[in-house]
XYZ file of C-alpha atoms in Angstrom:
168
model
C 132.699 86.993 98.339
C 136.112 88.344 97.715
C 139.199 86.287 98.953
C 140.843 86.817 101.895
C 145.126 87.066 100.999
C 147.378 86.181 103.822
C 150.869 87.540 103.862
C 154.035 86.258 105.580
C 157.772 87.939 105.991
C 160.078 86.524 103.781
C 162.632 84.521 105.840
C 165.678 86.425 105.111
C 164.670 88.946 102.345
C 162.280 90.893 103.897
C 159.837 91.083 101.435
C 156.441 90.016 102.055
C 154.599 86.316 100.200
C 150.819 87.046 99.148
C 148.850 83.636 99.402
C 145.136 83.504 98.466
C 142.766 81.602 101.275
C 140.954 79.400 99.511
C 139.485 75.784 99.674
C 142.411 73.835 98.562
C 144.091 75.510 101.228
C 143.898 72.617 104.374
C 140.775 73.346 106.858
C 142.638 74.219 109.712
C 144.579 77.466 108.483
C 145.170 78.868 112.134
C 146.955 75.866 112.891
C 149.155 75.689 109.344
C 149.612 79.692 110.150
C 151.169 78.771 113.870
C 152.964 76.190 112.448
C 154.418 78.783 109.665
C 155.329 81.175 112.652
C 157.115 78.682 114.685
C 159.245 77.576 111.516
C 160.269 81.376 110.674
C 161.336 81.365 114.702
C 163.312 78.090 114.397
C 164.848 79.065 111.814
C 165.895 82.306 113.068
C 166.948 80.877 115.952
C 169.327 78.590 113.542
C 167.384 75.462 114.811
C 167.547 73.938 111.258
C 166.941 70.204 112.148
C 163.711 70.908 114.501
C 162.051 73.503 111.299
C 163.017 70.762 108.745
C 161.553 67.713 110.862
C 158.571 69.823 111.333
C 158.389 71.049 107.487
C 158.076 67.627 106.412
C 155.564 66.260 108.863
C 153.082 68.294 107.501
C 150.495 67.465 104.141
C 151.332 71.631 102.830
C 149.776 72.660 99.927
C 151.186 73.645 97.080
C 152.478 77.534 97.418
C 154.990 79.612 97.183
C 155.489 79.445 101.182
C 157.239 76.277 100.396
C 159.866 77.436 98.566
C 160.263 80.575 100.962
C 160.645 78.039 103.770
C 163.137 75.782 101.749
C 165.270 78.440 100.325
C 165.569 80.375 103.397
C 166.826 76.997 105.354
C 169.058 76.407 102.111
C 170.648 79.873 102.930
C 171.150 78.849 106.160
C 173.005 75.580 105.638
C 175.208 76.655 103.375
C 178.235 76.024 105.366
C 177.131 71.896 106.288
C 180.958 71.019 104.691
C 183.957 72.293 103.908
C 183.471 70.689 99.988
C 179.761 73.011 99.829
C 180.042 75.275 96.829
C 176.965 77.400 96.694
C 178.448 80.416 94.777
C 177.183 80.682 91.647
C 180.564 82.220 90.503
C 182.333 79.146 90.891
C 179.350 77.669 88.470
C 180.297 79.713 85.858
C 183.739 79.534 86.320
C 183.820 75.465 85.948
C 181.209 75.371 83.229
C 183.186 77.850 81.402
C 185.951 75.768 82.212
C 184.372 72.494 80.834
C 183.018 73.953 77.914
C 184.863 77.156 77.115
C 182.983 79.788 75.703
C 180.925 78.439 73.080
C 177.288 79.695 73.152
C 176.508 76.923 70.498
C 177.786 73.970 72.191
C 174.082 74.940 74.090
C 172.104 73.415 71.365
C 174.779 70.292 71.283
C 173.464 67.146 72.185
C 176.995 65.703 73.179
C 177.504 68.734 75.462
C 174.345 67.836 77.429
C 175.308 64.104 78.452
C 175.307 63.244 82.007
C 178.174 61.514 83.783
C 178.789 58.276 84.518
C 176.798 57.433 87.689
C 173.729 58.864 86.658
C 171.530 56.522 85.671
C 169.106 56.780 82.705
C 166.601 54.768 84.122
C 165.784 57.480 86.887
C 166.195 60.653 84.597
C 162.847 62.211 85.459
C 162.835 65.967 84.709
C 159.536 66.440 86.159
C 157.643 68.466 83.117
C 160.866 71.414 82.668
C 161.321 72.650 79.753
C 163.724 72.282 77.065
C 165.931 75.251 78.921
C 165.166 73.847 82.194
C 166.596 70.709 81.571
C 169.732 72.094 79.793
C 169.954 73.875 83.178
C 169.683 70.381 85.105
C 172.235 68.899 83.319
C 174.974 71.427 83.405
C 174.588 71.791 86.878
C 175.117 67.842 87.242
C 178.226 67.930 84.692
C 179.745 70.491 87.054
C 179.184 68.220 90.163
C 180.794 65.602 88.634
C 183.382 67.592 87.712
C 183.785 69.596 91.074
C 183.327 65.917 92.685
C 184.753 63.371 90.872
C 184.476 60.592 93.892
C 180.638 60.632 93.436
C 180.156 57.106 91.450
C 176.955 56.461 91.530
C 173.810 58.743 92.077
C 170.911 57.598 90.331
C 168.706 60.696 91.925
C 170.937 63.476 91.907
C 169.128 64.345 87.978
C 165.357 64.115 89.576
C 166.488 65.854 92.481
C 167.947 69.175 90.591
C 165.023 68.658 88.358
C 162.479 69.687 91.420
C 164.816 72.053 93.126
C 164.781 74.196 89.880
C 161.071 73.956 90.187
C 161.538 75.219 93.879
C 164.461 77.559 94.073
C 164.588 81.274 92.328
C-alpha cells in the first residue's frame, strides 16, 4: 500500500513541505491538519502569541512542519526590540571584526572559546558536528560581543545548538 504524502504552503516562501502519512505520525491527523491550518492563519493574521501558545500545546512529531512553523514565526518577530540583529550581514561583519580574516584561526581551539557567562556545565551541542558546533560558538562570541551586558546565560550554547538543528 503506497503512502499517502500530505503537502502544506510554506508560511512565507511559497513553496510547498512534502510529509509522508505514516504511523508515527499521531492518530488523529485531521485534527493535527486543522490545527496546522489555523496556525498558518494566525500567523498571517500576525497573531504570534495565540500560534506559539498553540504550537507548544501540542505532542508534534518530528518533521519538517516544525521548523516551517518556527522559522516562519521567527520571520515574523524579527522586530520584538530595538537591540534584535537578525541580518546575517552584521554577523559577518562582527566576526570579521573579532577575528579578522584568518581562515585558519577556524581550526584554532583558542578562537572557539565561549564567553564568560556561559557555563560549561550546560554546553550540550545536541549530536552537531564538528562544523556545527564551530557554527554555535561563533554565533555566541558575537552575542557577547554585540551584547556585552549579558553576564550570565548558562543556555544560550544548548539553545543555538537546537536552533541550528531547526533553522535553514
Amino acid at each position: 500500500m503506497p503512502e499517502e504524502v500530505l503537502t502544506l504552503e510554506g508560511i512565507e516562501t511559497g513553496h510547498q513541505t512534502s510529509l509522508l502519512k505514516s504511523d508515527s505520525i499521531l492518530a488523529s491527523e485531521e485534527v493535527r491538519n486543522n490545527d496546522v491550518q489555523r496556525i498558518l492563519s494566525l500567523v498571517k493574521e500576525r497573531k504570534t502569541n495565540e500560534a506559539k501558545t498553540l504550537m507548544r500545546g501540542e505532542h508534534w512529531p518530528v518533521t519538517t512542519v516544525r521548523t516551517e512553523l518556527w522559522y516562519g514565526l521567527v520571520k515574523l518577530n524579527q522586530n520584538f526590540s530595538k537591540h534584535t540583529v537578525v541580518s546575517m550581514d552584521y554577523y559577518r561583519d562582527t566576526l570579521k571584526e573579532l577575528r579578522g580574516d584568518v581562515p585558519e584561526l577556524d581550526d584554532d581551539p583558542v578562537s572557539l572559546t565561549f564567553p564568560t557567562f556561559v557555563d560549561p556545565l550546560h554546553v550540550t551541542s545536541y549530536d552537531l558536528n564538528t562544523a556545527g558546533i564551530k557554527t554555535a560558538t561563533r554565533i555566541i562570541q558575537v552575542l557577547a560581543y554585540s551584547f556585552p551586558a549579558i553576564t550570565y546565560a548558562p543556555g544560550i550554547f544548548p539553545l543555538t545548538c537546537l536552533l541550528l538543528h531547526y533553522m535553514p
